[in-house]
Amino acid sequence: MAMLGLDDQHLDHDLATIRIKNLRLRTFIGIKEDEIRNRQDVVVNAVIRYRADNAVAFNHIEQALNYRTITKQVIAHVEDNRFELLERMTREVLDLIMSFEQVLTTQVEIDKPHALRFADSVSITLSDSRDARRKV
């Protein structure tokens, strides 16, 4: 379940990268009767990029992007809601992370373990950036 960084070949060295790895949650996901009635495991991975100049220079939490706050909100959103599609859940988590002003770019991958008989999992990956939003 490894994720590549966003545009690793063209890194902006003033940006910090936060990686949330293998956040294991339980939620209602799917359209089959047993999926509607029973929570299932999902695994969330996120790559978040933001300008960390002030956090580095001043060494104060107020200057940094608080990944604990983001993670708590992701946990609450995923565990407190129902989703028919993995695509929808992934988009909602992506939008939640992008709602933090400091976030410039993010990529979210959510795995649904054991969704297919002979596969470890199925996953959806979506990404977004402030630049992409301005062009639309």
mmCIF file with all atom_site columns, N, CA and C in Angstrom, residues 7 98 104-105 128-136:
data_model
loop_
_atom_site.group_PDB
_atom_site.id
_atom_site.type_symbol
_atom_site.label_atom_id
_atom_site.label_alt_id
_atom_site.label_comp_id
_atom_site.label_asym_id
_atom_site.label_entity_id
_atom_site.label_seq_id
_atom_site.pdbx_PDB_ins_code
_atom_site.Cartn_x
_atom_site.Cartn_y
_atom_site.Cartn_z
_atom_site.occupancy
_atom_site.B_iso_or_equiv
_atom_site.pdbx_formal_charge
_atom_site.auth_seq_id
_atom_site.auth_comp_id
_atom_site.auth_asym_id
_atom_site.auth_atom_id
_atom_site.pdbx_PDB_model_num
ATOM 1  N N  . ASP A 1 7   ? 4.587   14.490 -7.536  1.00 0.00 ? 7   ASP A N  1
ATOM 2  C CA . ASP A 1 7   ? 5.590   15.154 -8.364  1.00 0.00 ? 7   ASP A CA 1
ATOM 3  C C  . ASP A 1 7   ? 6.982   15.088 -7.756  1.00 0.00 ? 7   ASP A C  1
ATOM 4  N N  . MET A 1 98  ? -8.142  19.182 2.089   1.00 0.00 ? 98  MET A N  1
ATOM 5  C CA . MET A 1 98  ? -7.939  20.425 1.344   1.00 0.00 ? 98  MET A CA 1
ATOM 6  C C  . MET A 1 98  ? -8.629  21.614 2.003   1.00 0.00 ? 98  MET A C  1
ATOM 7  N N  . LEU A 1 104 ? -1.389  22.732 0.327   1.00 0.00 ? 104 LEU A N  1
ATOM 8  C CA . LEU A 1 104 ? -1.236  23.120 -1.071  1.00 0.00 ? 104 LEU A CA 1
ATOM 9  C C  . LEU A 1 104 ? -1.604  21.978 -2.010  1.00 0.00 ? 104 LEU A C  1
ATOM 10 N N  . THR A 1 105 ? -1.200  20.779 -1.637  1.00 0.00 ? 105 THR A N  1
ATOM 11 C CA . THR A 1 105 ? -1.422  19.607 -2.467  1.00 0.00 ? 105 THR A CA 1
ATOM 12 C C  . THR A 1 105 ? -1.653  18.406 -1.564  1.00 0.00 ? 105 THR A C  1
ATOM 13 N N  . ASP A 1 128 ? -5.475  16.413 -5.335  1.00 0.00 ? 128 ASP A N  1
ATOM 14 C CA . ASP A 1 128 ? -5.950  17.769 -5.583  1.00 0.00 ? 128 ASP A CA 1
ATOM 15 C C  . ASP A 1 128 ? -4.851  18.744 -5.185  1.00 0.00 ? 128 ASP A C  1
ATOM 16 N N  . SER A 1 129 ? -4.921  19.955 -5.746  1.00 0.00 ? 129 SER A N  1
ATOM 17 C CA . SER A 1 129 ? -3.975  20.999 -5.372  1.00 0.00 ? 129 SER A CA 1
ATOM 18 C C  . SER A 1 129 ? -4.643  22.350 -5.501  1.00 0.00 ? 129 SER A C  1
ATOM 19 N N  . ARG A 1 130 ? -4.106  23.317 -4.802  1.00 0.00 ? 130 ARG A N  1
ATOM 20 C CA . ARG A 1 130 ? -4.639  24.676 -4.885  1.00 0.00 ? 130 ARG A CA 1
ATOM 21 C C  . ARG A 1 130 ? -4.536  25.199 -6.307  1.00 0.00 ? 130 ARG A C  1
ATOM 22 N N  . ASP A 1 131 ? -3.447  24.914 -7.032  1.00 0.00 ? 131 ASP A N  1
ATOM 23 C CA . ASP A 1 131 ? -3.270  25.363 -8.415  1.00 0.00 ? 131 ASP A CA 1
ATOM 24 C C  . ASP A 1 131 ? -4.369  24.816 -9.314  1.00 0.00 ? 131 ASP A C  1
ATOM 25 N N  . ALA A 1 132 ? -4.702  23.525 -9.135  1.00 0.00 ? 132 ALA A N  1
ATOM 26 C CA . ALA A 1 132 ? -5.735  22.907 -9.963  1.00 0.00 ? 132 ALA A CA 1
ATOM 27 C C  . ALA A 1 132 ? -7.084  23.568 -9.722  1.00 0.00 ? 132 ALA A C  1
ATOM 28 N N  . ARG A 1 133 ? -7.369  23.971 -8.500  1.00 0.00 ? 133 ARG A N  1
ATOM 29 C CA . ARG A 1 133 ? -8.641  24.612 -8.181  1.00 0.00 ? 133 ARG A CA 1
ATOM 30 C C  . ARG A 1 133 ? -8.739  25.992 -8.818  1.00 0.00 ? 133 ARG A C  1
ATOM 31 N N  . ARG A 1 134 ? -7.622  26.716 -8.912  1.00 0.00 ? 134 ARG A N  1
ATOM 32 C CA . ARG A 1 134 ? -7.642  28.069 -9.493  1.00 0.00 ? 134 ARG A CA 1
ATOM 33 C C  . ARG A 1 134 ? -7.898  28.031 -10.998 1.00 0.00 ? 134 ARG A C  1
ATOM 34 N N  . LYS A 1 135 ? -7.446  26.977 -11.680 1.00 0.00 ? 135 LYS A N  1
ATOM 35 C CA . LYS A 1 135 ? -7.571  26.883 -13.130 1.00 0.00 ? 135 LYS A CA 1
ATOM 36 C C  . LYS A 1 135 ? -8.989  26.557 -13.571 1.00 0.00 ? 135 LYS A C  1
ATOM 37 N N  . VAL A 1 136 ? -9.787  25.976 -12.675 1.00 0.00 ? 136 VAL A N  1
ATOM 38 C CA . VAL A 1 136 ? -11.146 25.545 -13.050 1.00 0.00 ? 136 VAL A CA 1
ATOM 39 C C  . VAL A 1 136 ? -12.068 26.728 -13.154 1.00 0.00 ? 136 VAL A C  1
#
